[in-house]
Amino acid sequence: MAGKPVTVETLKFDNLALRALPVDSSGDPSQRQVPGACWSLVTPTPVKHPVLVCASLPALALLDLDSPAEIAKPGFVQAFSGNTVLPGSQPAAHCYCGHQFGYFSGQLGDGAAMYLGEVINSRGERWEIQLKGAGLTPFSRTADGRKVLRSSIREFLCSEAMYHLGIPTTRAGTCITSDSRVYRDIFYDGHPTHERCTIVLRIAPSFLRFGSFEIFKPEDSATGRKGPSVGRKDILVKMLDYAVENFYPEIWTKHKDDKPVMYVEFYKEVVRRTARMVAEWQCVGWCHGVLNTDNMSILGVTIDYGPFGFIDKFNRHFICNASDDGGRYTYARQPEMCKWNCDKFAKAIMDVVPLEQTSRHLNLFDEEFEQHYTKKMKQKLGLKKDLPHDGKIIQSFLDTMQQTGADFTNCFRCLSRLPLPGSPNFAEERAEVLGYLVSQSSSLEEVKLAYKPQMDQRQLSMFLMLAQANPDLVSALGKGHQFLAREMDKISKLEELENTTEEEVQEKNKEYWNAWLDKYSERLEEEKKGVEDPRKTEEDRKTSMNSVNPRFILRNYIAQNAIAAAEKGDYSEVQNVLTRLESPFSESVPATASHDVAGSSKASSKPLGDEASSVSGHAARLYYDDKPPAWAAELRVT
């Protein structure tokens, strides 16, 4: 086979995970507990008339499958829709448990994902590949093992967006839809619709997660649930050895003759990687939405793109998951929740690694997070020198965005346009940057919309009375104390805005940004000191800032525009969005969508800083590097 192009039929499978870890080989797809096994052999369920929505050539290159001619072959779509099983592939579903929204849920597992095997590429790299949405497994519970077009497009695009932003992540090779249909009630409001079964090819070194090690958990005192393999310390040892040897080879080589030390070093590195990963999320304003232990990779990579979201209007308390009523997974709480999950991981392996040996290293999370976050944020602000009060300038920038309701991504991006003080055009550029920052801040209408309660006052009054009489019932209904407090706060804020004018809002925003730019300019004066070549320093500063402050991110409205076109059978906008996400920092890529909301044709690029067209039910062009249109604030993801 040397020198011959790789095809789907000639992929080199070597399914080490199924050899190293115990497998349930019954092939029974019925929903059941699976004790004593890490995998269950399964068979993908075929779909009718599969068709390729989009493919990522950079991701497929990991499998040596990035030839457009190979992707165009009918066998390619058949293989990655689950309609055919490739030679050497051994489809299986992974058994894992998880703490979901703070409570142990017992056995979960791959309810909609299937391991196909591990592919060895031409460079000797090993990549686990799986299909998401390929049908029933023993872990599907009451579901059908399927995913639909809208959620699959979002997962496909965001996996690749995160990679090209430089954030550790699983990859997505293909998104394939079909004529097979399933019922879905999108907002759980009693209005289900038929949607297309869609499958995503996911790629990673491994999809092992914290929850993989929770299958040994004894009965939980709060929920009464337990892992399916309680007491199987022998399997836990196998999993630990497999994980360290294959994914942390440096630790294996150095400590394999002293297993207790090796396991602790493994845990420490998992903590560090997790801290760095969430620091990266915070620096681009991205929220996971469901940071349960079953969605936390042991490799410190982002997995399971469900109700995720990039922040548009900055809000520390941003919730991207409309079903997270308690606000457990807000933007501000993500580091805390990831650290909490690391603690649960320590408890999951305590039968082999004593808790006192791991828990004392949990503080590594805070150290690693702070170091990585501060370094990245300083680069985003163009601050090369280390000064004592740098944390304050970072915090004040976030505070100002919060006060003005400004766009997170665009505000960071525009700062590279401000030269160092003393430059000939500094005053003019400062005025232009100020104007742009104000334009990216919230209008009165947008502020009011942000404070619009989910409940009307009558409903809220009923829940408040119920909360006093029976707080447990209110929590059971998914409307806890934090949710009710947020609703009350929104109503209070709206009342404060009753006599406010648009001019007052804009003037206040200008005052906030003027004050911050004064502080920023003072800090930039420090960057000038001792500089021998100001022009080169300025060029290097701008290049550095523009390499970490993206121009393009996968905003909800961008994904929705692509989904709307795809649901009508036009997949070109998915490709258009992918092209921009593959070059998130580029100034040369056109900013316009290939379709507007009403489906009109291509438009020319818009200069940075121009006003975007608004969308209110009429055809309007979308500019993917601008402040989102008004309708974007109404989008919900669950």
PDB file of C-alpha atoms in Angstrom, residues 143-369:
ATOM      1  CA  ALA A 143     -33.965   8.113  23.293  1.00  0.00           C
ATOM      2  CA  ASP A 144     -33.471   6.847  19.736  1.00  0.00           C
ATOM      3  CA  GLY A 145     -29.717   7.293  19.316  1.00  0.00           C
ATOM      4  CA  ARG A 146     -30.214   9.881  16.604  1.00  0.00           C
ATOM      5  CA  LYS A 147     -29.117  13.472  16.114  1.00  0.00           C
ATOM      6  CA  VAL A 148     -30.752  15.991  13.789  1.00  0.00           C
ATOM      7  CA  LEU A 149     -29.519  18.479  11.228  1.00  0.00           C
ATOM      8  CA  ARG A 150     -29.505  21.630  13.364  1.00  0.00           C
ATOM      9  CA  SER A 151     -27.569  20.172  16.316  1.00  0.00           C
ATOM     10  CA  SER A 152     -25.190  18.285  14.012  1.00  0.00           C
ATOM     11  CA  ILE A 153     -24.313  21.389  11.991  1.00  0.00           C
ATOM     12  CA  ARG A 154     -23.623  23.250  15.219  1.00  0.00           C
ATOM     13  CA  GLU A 155     -21.370  20.468  16.533  1.00  0.00           C
ATOM     14  CA  PHE A 156     -19.543  20.097  13.222  1.00  0.00           C
ATOM     15  CA  LEU A 157     -18.879  23.820  12.834  1.00  0.00           C
ATOM     16  CA  CYS A 158     -17.937  24.501  16.441  1.00  0.00           C
ATOM     17  CA  SER A 159     -15.514  21.564  16.657  1.00  0.00           C
ATOM     18  CA  GLU A 160     -13.594  23.015  13.727  1.00  0.00           C
ATOM     19  CA  ALA A 161     -13.988  26.625  14.909  1.00  0.00           C
ATOM     20  CA  MET A 162     -12.395  25.798  18.250  1.00  0.00           C
ATOM     21  CA  TYR A 163      -9.493  23.990  16.602  1.00  0.00           C
ATOM     22  CA  HIS A 164      -8.689  26.926  14.347  1.00  0.00           C
ATOM     23  CA  LEU A 165      -8.904  29.277  17.325  1.00  0.00           C
ATOM     24  CA  GLY A 166      -6.104  27.204  18.864  1.00  0.00           C
ATOM     25  CA  ILE A 167      -8.255  25.643  21.582  1.00  0.00           C
ATOM     26  CA  PRO A 168      -7.775  21.943  22.436  1.00  0.00           C
ATOM     27  CA  THR A 169     -10.760  20.059  20.997  1.00  0.00           C
ATOM     28  CA  THR A 170     -12.074  16.955  19.342  1.00  0.00           C
ATOM     29  CA  ARG A 171     -12.433  17.349  15.574  1.00  0.00           C
ATOM     30  CA  ALA A 172     -15.304  16.889  13.137  1.00  0.00           C
ATOM     31  CA  GLY A 173     -14.595  15.322   9.757  1.00  0.00           C
ATOM     32  CA  THR A 174     -18.004  15.173   8.119  1.00  0.00           C
ATOM     33  CA  CYS A 175     -21.646  16.085   8.596  1.00  0.00           C
ATOM     34  CA  ILE A 176     -24.029  13.798   6.706  1.00  0.00           C
ATOM     35  CA  THR A 177     -27.811  14.093   6.654  1.00  0.00           C
ATOM     36  CA  SER A 178     -30.499  11.777   5.265  1.00  0.00           C
ATOM     37  CA  ASP A 179     -34.141  11.265   4.393  1.00  0.00           C
ATOM     38  CA  SER A 180     -34.678   9.272   7.600  1.00  0.00           C
ATOM     39  CA  ARG A 181     -36.698  11.265  10.122  1.00  0.00           C
ATOM     40  CA  VAL A 182     -37.229  11.456  13.876  1.00  0.00           C
ATOM     41  CA  TYR A 183     -39.625  13.457  16.045  1.00  0.00           C
ATOM     42  CA  ARG A 184     -38.114  16.276  18.068  1.00  0.00           C
ATOM     43  CA  ASP A 185     -39.756  18.801  20.386  1.00  0.00           C
ATOM     44  CA  ILE A 186     -37.130  21.540  20.144  1.00  0.00           C
ATOM     45  CA  PHE A 187     -38.226  23.637  23.111  1.00  0.00           C
ATOM     46  CA  TYR A 188     -40.140  20.944  25.019  1.00  0.00           C
ATOM     47  CA  ASP A 189     -43.347  22.925  24.478  1.00  0.00           C
ATOM     48  CA  GLY A 190     -45.551  20.192  23.026  1.00  0.00           C
ATOM     49  CA  HIS A 191     -44.886  21.027  19.368  1.00  0.00           C
ATOM     50  CA  PRO A 192     -42.731  18.199  17.951  1.00  0.00           C
ATOM     51  CA  THR A 193     -41.696  18.124  14.309  1.00  0.00           C
ATOM     52  CA  HIS A 194     -40.122  15.609  11.949  1.00  0.00           C
ATOM     53  CA  GLU A 195     -36.401  16.295  11.525  1.00  0.00           C
ATOM     54  CA  ARG A 196     -33.704  14.716   9.393  1.00  0.00           C
ATOM     55  CA  CYS A 197     -31.416  12.114  10.974  1.00  0.00           C
ATOM     56  CA  THR A 198     -27.891  13.482  10.701  1.00  0.00           C
ATOM     57  CA  ILE A 199     -24.511  11.978  11.585  1.00  0.00           C
ATOM     58  CA  VAL A 200     -21.212  13.661  12.476  1.00  0.00           C
ATOM     59  CA  LEU A 201     -17.823  11.950  12.151  1.00  0.00           C
ATOM     60  CA  ARG A 202     -15.816  12.861  15.263  1.00  0.00           C
ATOM     61  CA  ILE A 203     -12.056  12.433  15.601  1.00  0.00           C
ATOM     62  CA  ALA A 204      -9.826  12.501  18.697  1.00  0.00           C
ATOM     63  CA  PRO A 205      -6.922  10.613  20.253  1.00  0.00           C
ATOM     64  CA  SER A 206      -9.512   9.320  22.742  1.00  0.00           C
ATOM     65  CA  PHE A 207     -13.004  10.127  23.980  1.00  0.00           C
ATOM     66  CA  LEU A 208     -12.276   8.870  27.510  1.00  0.00           C
ATOM     67  CA  ARG A 209     -13.734  11.248  30.053  1.00  0.00           C
ATOM     68  CA  PHE A 210     -13.936  11.754  33.791  1.00  0.00           C
ATOM     69  CA  GLY A 211     -17.220   9.863  33.757  1.00  0.00           C
ATOM     70  CA  SER A 212     -15.469   6.834  32.223  1.00  0.00           C
ATOM     71  CA  PHE A 213     -13.886   6.281  35.645  1.00  0.00           C
ATOM     72  CA  GLU A 214     -17.157   6.785  37.520  1.00  0.00           C
ATOM     73  CA  ILE A 215     -18.577   3.399  36.483  1.00  0.00           C
ATOM     74  CA  PHE A 216     -17.042   2.079  39.723  1.00  0.00           C
ATOM     75  CA  LYS A 217     -18.802   4.594  42.000  1.00  0.00           C
ATOM     76  CA  PRO A 218     -20.733   3.053  44.937  1.00  0.00           C
ATOM     77  CA  GLU A 219     -24.328   4.058  45.598  1.00  0.00           C
ATOM     78  CA  ASP A 220     -24.669   7.817  45.884  1.00  0.00           C
ATOM     79  CA  SER A 221     -26.328   8.965  49.101  1.00  0.00           C
ATOM     80  CA  ALA A 222     -28.179  11.825  47.374  1.00  0.00           C
ATOM     81  CA  THR A 223     -29.539  10.069  44.282  1.00  0.00           C
ATOM     82  CA  GLY A 224     -29.396   6.379  45.252  1.00  0.00           C
ATOM     83  CA  ARG A 225     -27.637   5.595  41.972  1.00  0.00           C
ATOM     84  CA  LYS A 226     -24.397   3.725  41.479  1.00  0.00           C
ATOM     85  CA  GLY A 227     -22.023   2.788  38.718  1.00  0.00           C
ATOM     86  CA  PRO A 228     -22.581  -0.510  36.895  1.00  0.00           C
ATOM     87  CA  SER A 229     -19.101  -1.858  37.796  1.00  0.00           C
ATOM     88  CA  VAL A 230     -18.920  -1.159  41.529  1.00  0.00           C
ATOM     89  CA  GLY A 231     -16.074  -3.066  43.182  1.00  0.00           C
ATOM     90  CA  ARG A 232     -14.214  -3.865  39.952  1.00  0.00           C
ATOM     91  CA  LYS A 233     -10.872  -2.403  41.020  1.00  0.00           C
ATOM     92  CA  ASP A 234      -9.199  -4.653  38.457  1.00  0.00           C
ATOM     93  CA  ILE A 235     -10.909  -2.792  35.614  1.00  0.00           C
ATOM     94  CA  LEU A 236     -10.059   0.585  37.143  1.00  0.00           C
ATOM     95  CA  VAL A 237      -6.365  -0.386  37.181  1.00  0.00           C
ATOM     96  CA  LYS A 238      -6.596  -1.423  33.520  1.00  0.00           C
ATOM     97  CA  MET A 239      -8.218   1.882  32.591  1.00  0.00           C
ATOM     98  CA  LEU A 240      -5.612   3.918  34.437  1.00  0.00           C
ATOM     99  CA  ASP A 241      -2.723   2.026  32.883  1.00  0.00           C
ATOM    100  CA  TYR A 242      -4.285   2.239  29.417  1.00  0.00           C
ATOM    101  CA  ALA A 243      -4.848   5.986  29.765  1.00  0.00           C
ATOM    102  CA  VAL A 244      -1.356   6.795  31.028  1.00  0.00           C
ATOM    103  CA  GLU A 245       0.559   4.518  28.649  1.00  0.00           C
ATOM    104  CA  ASN A 246      -1.245   5.699  25.518  1.00  0.00           C
ATOM    105  CA  PHE A 247      -2.051   9.348  26.183  1.00  0.00           C
ATOM    106  CA  TYR A 248       0.606  10.401  28.699  1.00  0.00           C
ATOM    107  CA  PRO A 249       3.599   8.405  27.419  1.00  0.00           C
ATOM    108  CA  GLU A 250       6.178  10.654  29.120  1.00  0.00           C
ATOM    109  CA  ILE A 251       4.648   9.893  32.510  1.00  0.00           C
ATOM    110  CA  TRP A 252       4.415   6.191  31.665  1.00  0.00           C
ATOM    111  CA  THR A 253       8.048   5.974  30.610  1.00  0.00           C
ATOM    112  CA  LYS A 254       9.291   7.826  33.678  1.00  0.00           C
ATOM    113  CA  HIS A 255       7.117   6.204  36.368  1.00  0.00           C
ATOM    114  CA  LYS A 256       5.766   2.866  35.100  1.00  0.00           C
ATOM    115  CA  ASP A 257       7.848   1.018  37.690  1.00  0.00           C
ATOM    116  CA  ASP A 258       6.290   3.063  40.486  1.00  0.00           C
ATOM    117  CA  LYS A 259       2.558   2.979  39.770  1.00  0.00           C
ATOM    118  CA  PRO A 260       1.379   4.992  42.806  1.00  0.00           C
ATOM    119  CA  VAL A 261       3.599   7.902  41.769  1.00  0.00           C
ATOM    120  CA  MET A 262       2.607   7.453  38.132  1.00  0.00           C
ATOM    121  CA  TYR A 263      -1.108   7.743  38.874  1.00  0.00           C
ATOM    122  CA  VAL A 264      -0.621  10.898  40.924  1.00  0.00           C
ATOM    123  CA  GLU A 265       1.460  12.488  38.157  1.00  0.00           C
ATOM    124  CA  PHE A 266      -1.267  11.540  35.695  1.00  0.00           C
ATOM    125  CA  TYR A 267      -3.898  13.211  37.858  1.00  0.00           C
ATOM    126  CA  LYS A 268      -1.810  16.360  38.226  1.00  0.00           C
ATOM    127  CA  GLU A 269      -1.409  16.664  34.476  1.00  0.00           C
ATOM    128  CA  VAL A 270      -5.149  16.129  33.889  1.00  0.00           C
ATOM    129  CA  VAL A 271      -5.807  19.001  36.303  1.00  0.00           C
ATOM    130  CA  ARG A 272      -3.298  21.265  34.552  1.00  0.00           C
ATOM    131  CA  ARG A 273      -4.643  20.518  31.081  1.00  0.00           C
ATOM    132  CA  THR A 274      -8.216  21.081  32.193  1.00  0.00           C
ATOM    133  CA  ALA A 275      -7.259  24.445  33.713  1.00  0.00           C
ATOM    134  CA  ARG A 276      -5.511  25.546  30.520  1.00  0.00           C
ATOM    135  CA  MET A 277      -8.475  24.458  28.408  1.00  0.00           C
ATOM    136  CA  VAL A 278     -11.033  26.452  30.379  1.00  0.00           C
ATOM    137  CA  ALA A 279      -8.673  29.456  30.445  1.00  0.00           C
ATOM    138  CA  GLU A 280      -8.727  29.344  26.643  1.00  0.00           C
ATOM    139  CA  TRP A 281     -12.525  29.235  26.695  1.00  0.00           C
ATOM    140  CA  GLN A 282     -12.683  32.291  28.940  1.00  0.00           C
ATOM    141  CA  CYS A 283     -10.315  34.232  26.701  1.00  0.00           C
ATOM    142  CA  VAL A 284     -12.554  33.851  23.634  1.00  0.00           C
ATOM    143  CA  GLY A 285     -15.819  34.208  25.548  1.00  0.00           C
ATOM    144  CA  TRP A 286     -17.025  30.651  24.917  1.00  0.00           C
ATOM    145  CA  CYS A 287     -19.393  28.668  27.132  1.00  0.00           C
ATOM    146  CA  HIS A 288     -19.791  24.896  27.117  1.00  0.00           C
ATOM    147  CA  GLY A 289     -23.293  24.793  28.566  1.00  0.00           C
ATOM    148  CA  VAL A 290     -23.231  21.286  30.071  1.00  0.00           C
ATOM    149  CA  LEU A 291     -20.037  20.926  32.103  1.00  0.00           C
ATOM    150  CA  ASN A 292     -20.963  17.598  33.657  1.00  0.00           C
ATOM    151  CA  THR A 293     -18.274  15.032  34.489  1.00  0.00           C
ATOM    152  CA  ASP A 294     -19.358  12.938  31.496  1.00  0.00           C
ATOM    153  CA  ASN A 295     -18.420  15.886  29.239  1.00  0.00           C
ATOM    154  CA  MET A 296     -14.899  16.383  30.597  1.00  0.00           C
ATOM    155  CA  SER A 297     -12.037  14.794  28.646  1.00  0.00           C
ATOM    156  CA  ILE A 298      -9.082  13.220  30.455  1.00  0.00           C
ATOM    157  CA  LEU A 299      -6.927  14.811  27.728  1.00  0.00           C
ATOM    158  CA  GLY A 300      -7.964  18.387  28.480  1.00  0.00           C
ATOM    159  CA  VAL A 301      -9.734  18.791  25.140  1.00  0.00           C
ATOM    160  CA  THR A 302     -13.197  20.192  24.511  1.00  0.00           C
ATOM    161  CA  ILE A 303     -15.761  17.452  23.877  1.00  0.00           C
ATOM    162  CA  ASP A 304     -19.517  17.135  23.352  1.00  0.00           C
ATOM    163  CA  TYR A 305     -20.776  20.299  21.680  1.00  0.00           C
ATOM    164  CA  GLY A 306     -24.359  20.516  22.856  1.00  0.00           C
ATOM    165  CA  PRO A 307     -25.871  23.846  23.985  1.00  0.00           C
ATOM    166  CA  PHE A 308     -22.661  25.864  23.630  1.00  0.00           C
ATOM    167  CA  GLY A 309     -22.430  29.567  22.905  1.00  0.00           C
ATOM    168  CA  PHE A 310     -19.973  32.374  22.274  1.00  0.00           C
ATOM    169  CA  ILE A 311     -20.757  35.559  24.205  1.00  0.00           C
ATOM    170  CA  ASP A 312     -21.984  38.414  22.041  1.00  0.00           C
ATOM    171  CA  LYS A 313     -22.990  41.183  24.461  1.00  0.00           C
ATOM    172  CA  PHE A 314     -20.575  40.655  27.355  1.00  0.00           C
ATOM    173  CA  ASN A 315     -22.162  39.369  30.532  1.00  0.00           C
ATOM    174  CA  ARG A 316     -20.216  37.466  33.186  1.00  0.00           C
ATOM    175  CA  HIS A 317     -23.419  35.649  34.063  1.00  0.00           C
ATOM    176  CA  PHE A 318     -24.105  34.598  30.472  1.00  0.00           C
ATOM    177  CA  ILE A 319     -25.978  31.275  30.252  1.00  0.00           C
ATOM    178  CA  CYS A 320     -25.776  29.589  26.865  1.00  0.00           C
ATOM    179  CA  ASN A 321     -28.042  26.667  27.811  1.00  0.00           C
ATOM    180  CA  ALA A 322     -31.675  27.749  28.048  1.00  0.00           C
ATOM    181  CA  SER A 323     -32.418  24.730  30.237  1.00  0.00           C
ATOM    182  CA  ASP A 324     -29.794  25.713  32.842  1.00  0.00           C
ATOM    183  CA  ASP A 325     -32.300  27.567  34.994  1.00  0.00           C
ATOM    184  CA  GLY A 326     -30.039  27.454  38.037  1.00  0.00           C
ATOM    185  CA  GLY A 327     -27.171  29.136  36.213  1.00  0.00           C
ATOM    186  CA  ARG A 328     -24.715  26.425  37.239  1.00  0.00           C
ATOM    187  CA  TYR A 329     -22.723  26.730  34.040  1.00  0.00           C
ATOM    188  CA  THR A 330     -22.514  30.477  33.474  1.00  0.00           C
ATOM    189  CA  TYR A 331     -19.440  31.974  31.819  1.00  0.00           C
ATOM    190  CA  ALA A 332     -18.065  33.218  35.143  1.00  0.00           C
ATOM    191  CA  ARG A 333     -18.492  29.851  36.866  1.00  0.00           C
ATOM    192  CA  GLN A 334     -16.824  27.683  34.236  1.00  0.00           C
ATOM    193  CA  PRO A 335     -13.397  27.581  35.932  1.00  0.00           C
ATOM    194  CA  GLU A 336     -15.037  26.750  39.261  1.00  0.00           C
ATOM    195  CA  MET A 337     -17.094  23.970  37.682  1.00  0.00           C
ATOM    196  CA  CYS A 338     -14.133  22.460  35.855  1.00  0.00           C
ATOM    197  CA  LYS A 339     -12.196  22.413  39.123  1.00  0.00           C
ATOM    198  CA  TRP A 340     -15.218  20.779  40.814  1.00  0.00           C
ATOM    199  CA  ASN A 341     -15.144  18.112  38.123  1.00  0.00           C
ATOM    200  CA  CYS A 342     -11.431  17.521  38.739  1.00  0.00           C
ATOM    201  CA  ASP A 343     -12.300  16.843  42.370  1.00  0.00           C
ATOM    202  CA  LYS A 344     -14.916  14.310  41.279  1.00  0.00           C
ATOM    203  CA  PHE A 345     -12.308  12.672  39.046  1.00  0.00           C
ATOM    204  CA  ALA A 346     -10.020  12.269  42.061  1.00  0.00           C
ATOM    205  CA  LYS A 347     -12.864  10.572  43.917  1.00  0.00           C
ATOM    206  CA  ALA A 348     -13.569   8.319  40.923  1.00  0.00           C
ATOM    207  CA  ILE A 349     -10.073   6.787  41.050  1.00  0.00           C
ATOM    208  CA  MET A 350      -9.676   6.737  44.845  1.00  0.00           C
ATOM    209  CA  ASP A 351      -9.909   2.925  45.062  1.00  0.00           C
ATOM    210  CA  VAL A 352      -6.486   2.813  43.372  1.00  0.00           C
ATOM    211  CA  VAL A 353      -5.103   6.291  44.109  1.00  0.00           C
ATOM    212  CA  PRO A 354      -5.823   7.389  47.716  1.00  0.00           C
ATOM    213  CA  LEU A 355      -7.725  10.662  47.845  1.00  0.00           C
ATOM    214  CA  GLU A 356      -5.169  12.276  50.128  1.00  0.00           C
ATOM    215  CA  GLN A 357      -2.576  11.736  47.376  1.00  0.00           C
ATOM    216  CA  THR A 358      -4.629  13.550  44.708  1.00  0.00           C
ATOM    217  CA  SER A 359      -6.751  16.138  46.525  1.00  0.00           C
ATOM    218  CA  ARG A 360      -3.713  18.048  47.773  1.00  0.00           C
ATOM    219  CA  HIS A 361      -2.835  18.759  44.136  1.00  0.00           C
ATOM    220  CA  LEU A 362      -6.217  20.241  43.243  1.00  0.00           C
ATOM    221  CA  ASN A 363      -4.806  23.721  43.885  1.00  0.00           C
ATOM    222  CA  LEU A 364      -2.697  23.234  40.747  1.00  0.00           C
ATOM    223  CA  PHE A 365      -5.865  24.096  38.883  1.00  0.00           C
ATOM    224  CA  ASP A 366      -5.980  27.657  40.219  1.00  0.00           C
ATOM    225  CA  GLU A 367      -2.272  28.221  39.616  1.00  0.00           C
ATOM    226  CA  GLU A 368      -2.361  26.904  36.055  1.00  0.00           C
ATOM    227  CA  PHE A 369      -5.585  28.712  35.179  1.00  0.00           C
TER     228      PHE A 369
END
